[in-house]
Amino acid sequence: MVELKEITEDNFYEVIELKVNDAQEASKFVAPNVKSIAECWLYRKDENVFPYAVYNEDEIVGFLLLDLDEKEREYMIWRMMVDEKHQGRGHGRKIVETVIERAGNDKGYDVLIADYVEGNVQMKYLLESLGFKRTGFDTENNEVLMRLNIQV
């Protein structure tokens, strides 16, 4: 079980020190967490963006950035990463399952949107295994767009 916790002064530095493995970093599959947190601050007035530290028990294992669109009733996993020391243990799946559950329980959101950088086969297989369907391709960001209809 993973838990999503607000990023605070107490865990900020731990979150920005998390990193993906060298191959993922070289492929630019995941933006640095400090960039994601900075973008939250930039878009705070126009977007409902929420950065979270992902915990497994008392240890930070990853980072999640959610974007909620109340008008479209959509949750979006904007960014997600699992620290290189914690990869391969099912944390990524648990994070997405937690978001699916939260989205279904939060004001009845109908859809969960996620994307991944073309070539990130781990994220592709994770999303497909949870029922996400490809809906398009963002050529500007080289991202495959995925969608999951949430059964409420």
GROMACS .gro file of C-alpha atoms in nm:
model
  152
    1MET     CA    1   0.000   0.000   0.000
    2VAL     CA    2   0.131   0.344  -0.087
    3GLU     CA    3   0.022   0.670   0.066
    4LEU     CA    4   0.014   1.011  -0.099
    5LYS     CA    5   0.125   1.293   0.129
    6GLU     CA    6   0.145   1.665   0.075
    7ILE     CA    7   0.491   1.799   0.002
    8THR     CA    8   0.601   2.014   0.295
    9GLU     CA    9   0.919   2.164   0.437
   10ASP     CA   10   0.972   1.831   0.612
   11ASN     CA   11   0.991   1.619   0.296
   12PHE     CA   12   1.068   1.867   0.015
   13TYR     CA   13   1.440   1.795  -0.004
   14GLU     CA   14   1.386   1.420   0.002
   15VAL     CA   15   1.140   1.452  -0.288
   16ILE     CA   16   1.372   1.660  -0.506
   17GLU     CA   17   1.660   1.418  -0.439
   18LEU     CA   18   1.466   1.120  -0.574
   19LYS     CA   19   1.591   1.005  -0.912
   20VAL     CA   20   1.514   0.753  -1.181
   21ASN     CA   21   1.775   0.511  -1.310
   22ASP     CA   22   2.040   0.629  -1.557
   23ALA     CA   23   1.868   0.482  -1.864
   24GLN     CA   24   1.538   0.653  -1.777
   25GLU     CA   25   1.715   0.981  -1.711
   26ALA     CA   26   1.906   0.962  -2.041
   27SER     CA   27   1.581   0.886  -2.225
   28LYS     CA   28   1.410   1.185  -2.056
   29PHE     CA   29   1.107   0.968  -1.971
   30VAL     CA   30   1.048   1.163  -1.648
   31ALA     CA   31   1.100   1.531  -1.571
   32PRO     CA   32   1.303   1.615  -1.258
   33ASN     CA   33   1.079   1.653  -0.953
   34VAL     CA   34   1.203   2.004  -0.881
   35LYS     CA   35   1.080   2.108  -1.230
   36SER     CA   36   0.739   1.953  -1.162
   37ILE     CA   37   0.707   2.132  -0.830
   38ALA     CA   38   0.809   2.461  -0.992
   39GLU     CA   39   0.544   2.411  -1.262
   40CYS     CA   40   0.283   2.360  -0.989
   41TRP     CA   41   0.372   2.698  -0.853
   42LEU     CA   42   0.359   2.858  -1.200
   43TYR     CA   43   0.019   2.710  -1.289
   44ARG     CA   44  -0.140   2.734  -0.944
   45LYS     CA   45  -0.387   3.006  -1.046
   46ASP     CA   46  -0.516   2.838  -1.363
   47GLU     CA   47  -0.495   2.470  -1.276
   48ASN     CA   48  -0.587   2.239  -0.993
   49VAL     CA   49  -0.242   2.081  -0.963
   50PHE     CA   50  -0.134   1.879  -0.663
   51PRO     CA   51   0.218   1.746  -0.599
   52TYR     CA   52   0.255   1.450  -0.364
   53ALA     CA   53   0.534   1.259  -0.201
   54VAL     CA   54   0.462   0.888  -0.236
   55TYR     CA   55   0.531   0.684   0.076
   56ASN     CA   56   0.558   0.314   0.139
   57GLU     CA   57   0.518   0.294   0.515
   58ASP     CA   58   0.750   0.570   0.645
   59GLU     CA   59   0.981   0.590   0.344
   60ILE     CA   60   0.947   0.815   0.041
   61VAL     CA   61   0.955   0.599  -0.271
   62GLY     CA   62   0.831   0.835  -0.540
   63PHE     CA   63   0.659   1.150  -0.659
   64LEU     CA   64   0.318   1.214  -0.812
   65LEU     CA   65   0.171   1.523  -0.973
   66LEU     CA   66  -0.205   1.528  -1.028
   67ASP     CA   67  -0.403   1.777  -1.236
   68LEU     CA   68  -0.779   1.785  -1.173
   69ASP     CA   69  -1.023   1.925  -1.426
   70GLU     CA   70  -1.355   1.974  -1.246
   71LYS     CA   71  -1.538   2.091  -1.559
   72GLU     CA   72  -1.443   1.782  -1.762
   73ARG     CA   73  -1.460   1.561  -1.451
   74GLU     CA   74  -1.111   1.430  -1.525
   75TYR     CA   75  -0.816   1.338  -1.311
   76MET     CA   76  -0.482   1.348  -1.485
   77ILE     CA   77  -0.157   1.190  -1.381
   78TRP     CA   78   0.066   1.469  -1.503
   79ARG     CA   79   0.390   1.329  -1.367
   80MET     CA   80   0.479   1.014  -1.179
   81MET     CA   81   0.811   0.864  -1.081
   82VAL     CA   82   0.945   0.591  -0.857
   83ASP     CA   83   1.294   0.634  -0.716
   84GLU     CA   84   1.556   0.407  -0.871
   85LYS     CA   85   1.612   0.226  -0.540
   86HIS     CA   86   1.243   0.131  -0.523
   87GLN     CA   87   1.170   0.036  -0.883
   88GLY     CA   88   1.058  -0.315  -0.969
   89ARG     CA   89   0.862  -0.360  -0.646
   90GLY     CA   90   0.514  -0.273  -0.774
   91HIS     CA   91   0.507   0.083  -0.642
   92GLY     CA   92   0.416   0.230  -0.981
   93ARG     CA   93   0.112   0.002  -1.006
   94LYS     CA   94   0.012   0.085  -0.650
   95ILE     CA   95   0.038   0.458  -0.722
   96VAL     CA   96  -0.189   0.436  -1.026
   97GLU     CA   97  -0.436   0.210  -0.842
   98THR     CA   98  -0.446   0.462  -0.556
   99VAL     CA   99  -0.521   0.743  -0.803
  100ILE     CA  100  -0.794   0.534  -0.970
  101GLU     CA  101  -0.959   0.476  -0.633
  102ARG     CA  102  -0.923   0.841  -0.531
  103ALA     CA  103  -1.064   0.967  -0.861
  104GLY     CA  104  -1.364   0.737  -0.836
  105ASN     CA  105  -1.438   0.854  -0.483
  106ASP     CA  106  -1.366   1.226  -0.531
  107LYS     CA  107  -1.679   1.409  -0.645
  108GLY     CA  108  -1.750   1.132  -0.892
  109TYR     CA  109  -1.480   1.202  -1.147
  110ASP     CA  110  -1.545   0.995  -1.460
  111VAL     CA  111  -1.207   0.974  -1.630
  112LEU     CA  112  -0.842   0.928  -1.546
  113ILE     CA  113  -0.596   1.058  -1.805
  114ALA     CA  114  -0.230   0.959  -1.818
  115ASP     CA  115   0.044   0.976  -2.075
  116TYR     CA  116   0.393   0.849  -2.125
  117VAL     CA  117   0.690   0.946  -2.337
  118GLU     CA  118   0.711   0.732  -2.650
  119GLY     CA  119   0.951   0.447  -2.578
  120ASN     CA  120   0.874   0.420  -2.206
  121VAL     CA  121   0.755   0.060  -2.231
  122GLN     CA  122   0.726   0.013  -1.854
  123MET     CA  123   0.467   0.290  -1.826
  124LYS     CA  124   0.293   0.174  -2.143
  125TYR     CA  125   0.249  -0.180  -2.010
  126LEU     CA  126   0.151  -0.058  -1.664
  127LEU     CA  127  -0.126   0.165  -1.798
  128GLU     CA  128  -0.252  -0.095  -2.045
  129SER     CA  129  -0.258  -0.364  -1.775
  130LEU     CA  130  -0.486  -0.140  -1.568
  131GLY     CA  131  -0.729  -0.089  -1.856
  132PHE     CA  132  -0.612   0.242  -2.002
  133LYS     CA  133  -0.674   0.287  -2.375
  134ARG     CA  134  -0.468   0.494  -2.616
  135THR     CA  135  -0.653   0.805  -2.729
  136GLY     CA  136  -0.391   0.995  -2.924
  137PHE     CA  137  -0.039   1.123  -2.955
  138ASP     CA  138   0.102   1.460  -2.854
  139THR     CA  139   0.374   1.528  -3.113
  140GLU     CA  140   0.496   1.841  -2.935
  141ASN     CA  141   0.589   1.643  -2.622
  142ASN     CA  142   0.637   1.299  -2.786
  143GLU     CA  143   0.374   1.153  -2.551
  144VAL     CA  144   0.119   0.879  -2.597
  145LEU     CA  145  -0.215   0.986  -2.446
  146MET     CA  146  -0.411   0.728  -2.246
  147ARG     CA  147  -0.758   0.727  -2.087
  148LEU     CA  148  -0.940   0.513  -1.832
  149ASN     CA  149  -1.313   0.545  -1.779
  150ILE     CA  150  -1.375   0.511  -1.408
  151GLN     CA  151  -1.670   0.300  -1.303
  152VAL     CA  152  -1.849   0.489  -1.026
   0.00000   0.00000   0.00000
